[in-house]
PDB file of C-alpha atoms in Angstrom:
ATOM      1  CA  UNK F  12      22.558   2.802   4.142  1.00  0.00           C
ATOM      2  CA  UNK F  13      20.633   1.540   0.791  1.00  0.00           C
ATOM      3  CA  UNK F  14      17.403   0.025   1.625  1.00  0.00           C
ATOM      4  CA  UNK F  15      15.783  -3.123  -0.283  1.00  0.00           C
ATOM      5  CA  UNK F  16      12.363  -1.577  -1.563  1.00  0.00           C
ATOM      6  CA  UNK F  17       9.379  -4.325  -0.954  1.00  0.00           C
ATOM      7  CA  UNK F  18       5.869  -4.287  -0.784  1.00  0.00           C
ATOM      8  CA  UNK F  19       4.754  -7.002   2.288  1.00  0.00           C
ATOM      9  CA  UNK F  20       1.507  -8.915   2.089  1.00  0.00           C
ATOM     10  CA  UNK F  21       0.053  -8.477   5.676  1.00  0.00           C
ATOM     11  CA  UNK F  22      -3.238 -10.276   5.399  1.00  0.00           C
ATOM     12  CA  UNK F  23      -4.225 -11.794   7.991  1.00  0.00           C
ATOM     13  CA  UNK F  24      -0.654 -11.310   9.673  1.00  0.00           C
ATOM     14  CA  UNK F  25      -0.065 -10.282  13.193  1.00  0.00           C
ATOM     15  CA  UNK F  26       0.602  -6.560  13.792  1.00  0.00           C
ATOM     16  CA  UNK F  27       1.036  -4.495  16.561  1.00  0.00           C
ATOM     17  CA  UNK F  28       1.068  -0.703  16.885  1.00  0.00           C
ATOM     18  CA  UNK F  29       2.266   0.662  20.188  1.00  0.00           C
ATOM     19  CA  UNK F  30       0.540   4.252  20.677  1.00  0.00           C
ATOM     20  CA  UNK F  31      -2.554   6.294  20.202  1.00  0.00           C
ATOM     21  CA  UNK F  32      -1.744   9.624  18.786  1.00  0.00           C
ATOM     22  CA  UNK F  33      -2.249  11.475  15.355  1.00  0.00           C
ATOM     23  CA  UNK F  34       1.705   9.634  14.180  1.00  0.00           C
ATOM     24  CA  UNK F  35       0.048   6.136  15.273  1.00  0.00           C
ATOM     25  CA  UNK F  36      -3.661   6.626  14.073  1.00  0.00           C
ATOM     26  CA  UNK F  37      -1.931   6.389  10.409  1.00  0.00           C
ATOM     27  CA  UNK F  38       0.137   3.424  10.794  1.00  0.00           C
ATOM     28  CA  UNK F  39      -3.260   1.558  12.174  1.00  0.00           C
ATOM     29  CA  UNK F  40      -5.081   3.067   9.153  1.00  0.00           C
ATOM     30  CA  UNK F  41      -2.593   1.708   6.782  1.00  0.00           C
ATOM     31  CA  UNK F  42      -1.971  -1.408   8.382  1.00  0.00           C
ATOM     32  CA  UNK F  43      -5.839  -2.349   8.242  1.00  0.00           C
ATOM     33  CA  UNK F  44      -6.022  -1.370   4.869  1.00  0.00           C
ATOM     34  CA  UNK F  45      -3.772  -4.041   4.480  1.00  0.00           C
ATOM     35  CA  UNK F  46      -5.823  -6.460   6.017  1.00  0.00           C
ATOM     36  CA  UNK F  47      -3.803  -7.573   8.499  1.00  0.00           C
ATOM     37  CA  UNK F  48      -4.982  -8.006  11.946  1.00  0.00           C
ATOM     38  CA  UNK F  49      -4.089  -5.015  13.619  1.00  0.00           C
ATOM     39  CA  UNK F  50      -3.187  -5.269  18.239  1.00  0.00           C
ATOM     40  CA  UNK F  51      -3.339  -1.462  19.292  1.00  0.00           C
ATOM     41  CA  UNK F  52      -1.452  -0.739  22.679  1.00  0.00           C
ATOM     42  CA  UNK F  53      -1.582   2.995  24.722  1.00  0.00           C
ATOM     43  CA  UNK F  54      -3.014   4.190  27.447  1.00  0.00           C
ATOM     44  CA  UNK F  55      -4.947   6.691  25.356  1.00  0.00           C
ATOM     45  CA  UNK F  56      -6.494   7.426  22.259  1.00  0.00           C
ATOM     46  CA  UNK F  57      -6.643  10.304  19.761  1.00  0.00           C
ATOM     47  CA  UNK F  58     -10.086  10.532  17.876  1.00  0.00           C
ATOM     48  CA  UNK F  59      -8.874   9.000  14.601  1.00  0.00           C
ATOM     49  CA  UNK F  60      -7.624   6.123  16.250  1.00  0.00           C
ATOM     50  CA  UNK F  61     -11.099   5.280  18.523  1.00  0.00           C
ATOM     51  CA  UNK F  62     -12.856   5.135  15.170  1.00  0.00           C
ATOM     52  CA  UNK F  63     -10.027   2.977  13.417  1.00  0.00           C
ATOM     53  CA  UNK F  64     -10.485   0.478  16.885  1.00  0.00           C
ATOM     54  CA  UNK F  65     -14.215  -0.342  15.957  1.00  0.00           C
ATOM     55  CA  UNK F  66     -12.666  -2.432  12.478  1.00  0.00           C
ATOM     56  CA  UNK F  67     -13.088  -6.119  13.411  1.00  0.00           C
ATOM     57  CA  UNK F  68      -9.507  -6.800  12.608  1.00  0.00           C
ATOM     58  CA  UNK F  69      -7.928  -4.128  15.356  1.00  0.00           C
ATOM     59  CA  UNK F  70      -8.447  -5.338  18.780  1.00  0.00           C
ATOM     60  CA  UNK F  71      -7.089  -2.455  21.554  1.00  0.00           C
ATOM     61  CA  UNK F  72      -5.375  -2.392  24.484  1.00  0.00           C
ATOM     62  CA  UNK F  73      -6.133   0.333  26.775  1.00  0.00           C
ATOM     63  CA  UNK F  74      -2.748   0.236  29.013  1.00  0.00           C
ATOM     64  CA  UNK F  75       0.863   0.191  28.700  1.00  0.00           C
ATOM     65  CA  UNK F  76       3.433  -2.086  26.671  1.00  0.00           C
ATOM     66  CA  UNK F  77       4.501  -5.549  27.600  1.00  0.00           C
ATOM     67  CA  UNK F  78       6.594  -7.528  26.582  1.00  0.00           C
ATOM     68  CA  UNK F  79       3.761 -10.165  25.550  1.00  0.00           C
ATOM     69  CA  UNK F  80       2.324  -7.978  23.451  1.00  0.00           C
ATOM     70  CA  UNK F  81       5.471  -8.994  20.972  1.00  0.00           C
ATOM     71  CA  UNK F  82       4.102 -12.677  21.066  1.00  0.00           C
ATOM     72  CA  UNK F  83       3.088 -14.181  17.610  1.00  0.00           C
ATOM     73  CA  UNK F  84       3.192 -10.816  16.356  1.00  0.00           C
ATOM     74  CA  UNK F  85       4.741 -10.462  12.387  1.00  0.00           C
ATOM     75  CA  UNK F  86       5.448  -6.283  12.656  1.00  0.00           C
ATOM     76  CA  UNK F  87       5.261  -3.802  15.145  1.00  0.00           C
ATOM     77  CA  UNK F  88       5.792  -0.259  14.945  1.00  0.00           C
ATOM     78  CA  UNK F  89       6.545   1.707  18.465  1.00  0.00           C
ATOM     79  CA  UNK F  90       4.565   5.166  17.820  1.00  0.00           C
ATOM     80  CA  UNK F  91       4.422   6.437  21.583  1.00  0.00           C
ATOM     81  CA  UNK F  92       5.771   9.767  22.521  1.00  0.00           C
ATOM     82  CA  UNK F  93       8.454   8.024  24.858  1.00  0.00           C
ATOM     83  CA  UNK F  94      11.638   7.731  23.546  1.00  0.00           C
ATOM     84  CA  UNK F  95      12.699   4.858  26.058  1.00  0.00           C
ATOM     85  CA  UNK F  96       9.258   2.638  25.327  1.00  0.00           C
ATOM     86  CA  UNK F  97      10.308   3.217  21.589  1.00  0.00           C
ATOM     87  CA  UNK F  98      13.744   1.714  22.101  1.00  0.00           C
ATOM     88  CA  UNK F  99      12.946  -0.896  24.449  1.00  0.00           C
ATOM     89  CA  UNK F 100      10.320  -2.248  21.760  1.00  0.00           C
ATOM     90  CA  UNK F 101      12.925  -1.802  19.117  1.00  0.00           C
ATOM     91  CA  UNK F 102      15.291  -3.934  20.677  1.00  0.00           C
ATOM     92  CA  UNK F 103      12.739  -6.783  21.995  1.00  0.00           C
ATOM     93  CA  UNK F 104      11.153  -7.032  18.383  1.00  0.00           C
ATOM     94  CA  UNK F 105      14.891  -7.140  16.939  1.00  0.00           C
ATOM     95  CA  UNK F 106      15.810 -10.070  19.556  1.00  0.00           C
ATOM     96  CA  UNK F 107      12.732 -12.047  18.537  1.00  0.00           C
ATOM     97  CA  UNK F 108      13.261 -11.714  14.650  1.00  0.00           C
ATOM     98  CA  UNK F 109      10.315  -9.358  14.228  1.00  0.00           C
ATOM     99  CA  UNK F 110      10.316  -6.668  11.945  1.00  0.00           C
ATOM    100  CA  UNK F 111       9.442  -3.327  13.581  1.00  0.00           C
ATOM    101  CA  UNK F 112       9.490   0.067  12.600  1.00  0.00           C
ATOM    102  CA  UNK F 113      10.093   3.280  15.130  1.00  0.00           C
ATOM    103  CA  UNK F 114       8.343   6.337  14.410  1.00  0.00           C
ATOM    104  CA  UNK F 115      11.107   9.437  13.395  1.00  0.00           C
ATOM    105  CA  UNK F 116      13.783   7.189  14.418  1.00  0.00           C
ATOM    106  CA  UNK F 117      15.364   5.324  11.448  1.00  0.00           C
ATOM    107  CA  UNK F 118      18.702   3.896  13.153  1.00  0.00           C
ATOM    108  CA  UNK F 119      16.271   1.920  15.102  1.00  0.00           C
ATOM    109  CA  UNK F 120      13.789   0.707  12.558  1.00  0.00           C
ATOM    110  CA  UNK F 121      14.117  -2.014  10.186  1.00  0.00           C
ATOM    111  CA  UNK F 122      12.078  -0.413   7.573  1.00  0.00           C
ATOM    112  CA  UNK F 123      10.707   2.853   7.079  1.00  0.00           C
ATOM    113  CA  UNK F 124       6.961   3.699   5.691  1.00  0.00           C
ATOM    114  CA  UNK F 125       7.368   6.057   1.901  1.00  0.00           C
ATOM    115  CA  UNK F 126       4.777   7.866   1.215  1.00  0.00           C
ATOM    116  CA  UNK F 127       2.037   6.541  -1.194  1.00  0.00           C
ATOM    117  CA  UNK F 128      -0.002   7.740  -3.998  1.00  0.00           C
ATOM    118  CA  UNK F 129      -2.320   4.465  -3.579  1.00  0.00           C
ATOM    119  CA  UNK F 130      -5.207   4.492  -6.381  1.00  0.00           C
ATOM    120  CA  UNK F 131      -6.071   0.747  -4.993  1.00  0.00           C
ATOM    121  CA  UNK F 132      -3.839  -1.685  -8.355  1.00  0.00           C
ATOM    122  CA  UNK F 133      -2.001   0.982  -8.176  1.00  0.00           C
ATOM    123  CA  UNK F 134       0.233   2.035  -6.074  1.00  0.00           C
ATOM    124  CA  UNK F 135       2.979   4.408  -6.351  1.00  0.00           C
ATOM    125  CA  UNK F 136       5.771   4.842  -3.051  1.00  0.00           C
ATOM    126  CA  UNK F 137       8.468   6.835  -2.641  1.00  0.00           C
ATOM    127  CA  UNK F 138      10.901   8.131   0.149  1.00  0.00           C
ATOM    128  CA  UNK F 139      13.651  10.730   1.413  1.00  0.00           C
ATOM    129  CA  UNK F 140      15.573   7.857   3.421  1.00  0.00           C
ATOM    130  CA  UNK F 141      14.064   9.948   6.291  1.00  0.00           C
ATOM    131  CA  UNK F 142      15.792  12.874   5.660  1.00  0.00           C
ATOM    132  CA  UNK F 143      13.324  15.616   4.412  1.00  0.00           C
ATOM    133  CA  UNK F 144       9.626  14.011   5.028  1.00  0.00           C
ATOM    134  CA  UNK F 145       8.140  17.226   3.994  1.00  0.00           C
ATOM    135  CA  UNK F 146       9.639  16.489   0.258  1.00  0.00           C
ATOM    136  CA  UNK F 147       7.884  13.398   0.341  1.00  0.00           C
ATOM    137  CA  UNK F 148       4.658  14.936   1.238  1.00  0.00           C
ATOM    138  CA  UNK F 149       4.846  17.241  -1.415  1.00  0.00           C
ATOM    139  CA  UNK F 150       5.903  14.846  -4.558  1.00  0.00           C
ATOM    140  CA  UNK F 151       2.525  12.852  -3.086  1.00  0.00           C
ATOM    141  CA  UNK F 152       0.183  15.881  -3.582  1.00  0.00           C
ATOM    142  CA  UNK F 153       1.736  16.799  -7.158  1.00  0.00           C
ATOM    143  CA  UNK F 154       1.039  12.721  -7.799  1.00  0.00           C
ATOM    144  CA  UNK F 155      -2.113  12.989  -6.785  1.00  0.00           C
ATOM    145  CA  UNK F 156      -3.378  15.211  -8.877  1.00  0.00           C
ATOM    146  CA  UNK F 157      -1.452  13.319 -11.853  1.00  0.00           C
ATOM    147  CA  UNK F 158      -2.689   9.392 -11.422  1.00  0.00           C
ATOM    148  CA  UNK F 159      -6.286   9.942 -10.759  1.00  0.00           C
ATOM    149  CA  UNK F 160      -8.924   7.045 -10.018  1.00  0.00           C
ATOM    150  CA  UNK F 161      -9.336   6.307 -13.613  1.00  0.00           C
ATOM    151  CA  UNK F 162      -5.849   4.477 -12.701  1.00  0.00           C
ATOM    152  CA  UNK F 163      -7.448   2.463 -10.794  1.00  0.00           C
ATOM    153  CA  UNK F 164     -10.843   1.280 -13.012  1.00  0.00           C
ATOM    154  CA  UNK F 165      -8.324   0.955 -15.863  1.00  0.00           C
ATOM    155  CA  UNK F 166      -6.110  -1.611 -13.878  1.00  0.00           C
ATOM    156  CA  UNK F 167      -9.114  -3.587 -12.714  1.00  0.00           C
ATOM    157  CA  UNK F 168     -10.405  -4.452 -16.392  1.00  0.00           C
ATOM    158  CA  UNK F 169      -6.627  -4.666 -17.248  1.00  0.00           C
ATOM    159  CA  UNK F 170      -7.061  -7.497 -14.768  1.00  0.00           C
ATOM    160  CA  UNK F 171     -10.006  -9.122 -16.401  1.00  0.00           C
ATOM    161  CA  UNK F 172      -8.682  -9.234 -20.002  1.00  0.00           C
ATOM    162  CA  UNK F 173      -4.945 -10.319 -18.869  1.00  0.00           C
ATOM    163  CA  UNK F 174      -4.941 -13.837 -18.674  1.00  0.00           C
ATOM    164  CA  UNK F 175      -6.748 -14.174 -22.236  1.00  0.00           C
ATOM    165  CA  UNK F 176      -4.153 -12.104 -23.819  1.00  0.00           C
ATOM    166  CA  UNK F 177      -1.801 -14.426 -22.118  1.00  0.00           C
ATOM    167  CA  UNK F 178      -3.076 -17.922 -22.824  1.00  0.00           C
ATOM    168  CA  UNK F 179      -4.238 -17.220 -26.228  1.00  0.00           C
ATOM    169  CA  UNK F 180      -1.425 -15.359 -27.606  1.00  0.00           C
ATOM    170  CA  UNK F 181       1.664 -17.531 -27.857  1.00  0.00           C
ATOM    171  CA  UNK F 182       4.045 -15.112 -29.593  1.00  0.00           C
ATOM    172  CA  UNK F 183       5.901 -13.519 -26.878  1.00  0.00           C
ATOM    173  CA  UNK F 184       6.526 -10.152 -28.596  1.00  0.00           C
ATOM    174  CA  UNK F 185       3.143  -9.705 -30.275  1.00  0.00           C
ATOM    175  CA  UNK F 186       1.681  -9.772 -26.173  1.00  0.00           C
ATOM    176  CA  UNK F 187       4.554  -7.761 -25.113  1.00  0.00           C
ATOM    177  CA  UNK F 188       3.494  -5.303 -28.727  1.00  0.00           C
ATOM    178  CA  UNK F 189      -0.389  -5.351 -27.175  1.00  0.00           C
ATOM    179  CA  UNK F 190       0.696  -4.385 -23.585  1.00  0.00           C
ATOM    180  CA  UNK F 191       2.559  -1.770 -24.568  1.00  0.00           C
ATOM    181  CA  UNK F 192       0.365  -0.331 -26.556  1.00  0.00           C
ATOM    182  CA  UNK F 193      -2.504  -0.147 -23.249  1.00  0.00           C
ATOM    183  CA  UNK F 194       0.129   1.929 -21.564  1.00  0.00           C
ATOM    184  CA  UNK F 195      -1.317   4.791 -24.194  1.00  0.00           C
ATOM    185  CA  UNK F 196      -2.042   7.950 -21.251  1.00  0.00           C
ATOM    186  CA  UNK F 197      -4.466   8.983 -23.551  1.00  0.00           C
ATOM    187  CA  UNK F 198      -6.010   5.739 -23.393  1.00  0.00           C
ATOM    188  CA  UNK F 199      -6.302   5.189 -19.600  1.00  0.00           C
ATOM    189  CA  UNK F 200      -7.402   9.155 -19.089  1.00  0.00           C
ATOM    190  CA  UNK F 201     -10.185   8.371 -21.500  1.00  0.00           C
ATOM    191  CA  UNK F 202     -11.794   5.763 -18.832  1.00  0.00           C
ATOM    192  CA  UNK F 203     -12.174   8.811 -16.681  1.00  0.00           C
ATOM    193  CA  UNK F 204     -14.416  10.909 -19.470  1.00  0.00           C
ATOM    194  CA  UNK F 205     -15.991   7.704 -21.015  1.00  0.00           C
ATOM    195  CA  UNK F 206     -15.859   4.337 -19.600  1.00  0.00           C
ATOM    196  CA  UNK F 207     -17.565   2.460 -22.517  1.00  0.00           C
ATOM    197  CA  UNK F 208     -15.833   4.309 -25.321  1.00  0.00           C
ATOM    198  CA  UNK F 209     -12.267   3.577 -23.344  1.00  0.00           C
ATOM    199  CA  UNK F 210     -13.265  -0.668 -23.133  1.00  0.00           C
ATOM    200  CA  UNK F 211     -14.348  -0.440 -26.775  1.00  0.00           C
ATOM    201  CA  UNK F 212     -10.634   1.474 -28.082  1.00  0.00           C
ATOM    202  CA  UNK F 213      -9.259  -1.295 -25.611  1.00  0.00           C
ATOM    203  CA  UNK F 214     -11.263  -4.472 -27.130  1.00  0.00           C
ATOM    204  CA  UNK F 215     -10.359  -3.096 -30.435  1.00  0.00           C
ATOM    205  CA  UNK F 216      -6.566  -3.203 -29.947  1.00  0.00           C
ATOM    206  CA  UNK F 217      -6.407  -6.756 -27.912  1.00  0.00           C
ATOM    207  CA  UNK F 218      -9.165  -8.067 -30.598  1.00  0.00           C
ATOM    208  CA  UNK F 219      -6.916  -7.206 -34.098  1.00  0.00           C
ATOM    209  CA  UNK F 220      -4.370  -9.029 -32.503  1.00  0.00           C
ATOM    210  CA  UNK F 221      -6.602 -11.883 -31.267  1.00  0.00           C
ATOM    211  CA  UNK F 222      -9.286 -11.794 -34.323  1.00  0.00           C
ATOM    212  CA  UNK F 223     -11.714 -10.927 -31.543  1.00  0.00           C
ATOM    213  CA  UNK F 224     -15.459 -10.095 -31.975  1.00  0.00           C
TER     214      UNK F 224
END
């Protein structure tokens, strides 16, 4: 089955995680990097996830599932080690319209989790459709090592500069001619070696277009 690639904005949505283990201690992770606000149901805890509890937005539940805990909640994602409590979640989440994901079971899951390269604006995902996770792991390393931080600082002034581009050049192409010329690699690995000699290159090619000072 094809799947519909999306990125959700989860901020300040309901989410619930069902499980404490080294599988559900990442999907709490993510999900509060997200900034969502993050219900955490098991009977016990790995390490990871008693640190990740302390975050004001995760608020734990030290027992088993109920039903309830599916109240008001926007995604859940069953992570226990019992393949019955998986199920039963799956199919309560999928009777109230909730979008929920089970852990290493995709026939039951409305979405699966790819595995990210995320260098904060940007973010690069990617999946196996389940089939070979260790493949997935391994493109992530090599794109690690490829789209460093300087992504990331590069973006973020990117940001800043954006909406002047935008609003004070009308021709269409000559933006779209400025734009692509800030996808230069060169360029963006240069903010990583010298930050004020990689705005200055940048100022220089928005300002000739924009008769800048």
């Amino acid at each position: 089955m094809k799947s519909y690639p999306v990125n959700l904005k989860l901020k300040d949505k309901k989410t619930l995680v069902v499980g404490g283990g080294k599988v559900a201690s990442r999907k709490i992770q993510k999900l509060l990097q997200s900034q969502s606000i993050v219900k955490v149901v098991s009977p016990k805890l790995n390490e990871e996830s008693q640190r990740l509890i302390k975050d004001k937005n995760c608020h734990y539940y030290s027992r088993e599932f109920k039903v309830e805990d599916l109240d008001d909640i926007f995604l859940a994602v069953a992570a226990t080690n019992k393949e019955k409590v998986n199920k039963n979640i799956a199919h309560l989440a999928a009777e109230s319209g909730i979008l929920v994901n089970v852990v290493d079971d995709y026939s039951l899951s409305d979405f699966t989790l790819p595995a990210v390269v995320d260098r904060g604006e940007l973010m690069i995902a990617f999946s196996t459709g389940g089939n070979l996770p260790a493949l997935s792991k391994k493109l992530r390393k090599s794109l690690e090592e490829e789209y460093g931080e300087e992504y990331n600082a590069f973006l973020k002034y990117i940001k800043k500069i954006r909406p002047k581009i935008i609003n004070e050049i009308n021709d269409k192409q000559e933006r779209k001619k400025i734009f692509h010329e800030l996808t230069n690699k060169e360029l963006i690995e240069l903010f990583k070696e010298n930050r004020d000699a990689a705005i200055l290159k940048i100022n220089k090619i928005v300002g000739e277009k924009m008769n800048l000072k």
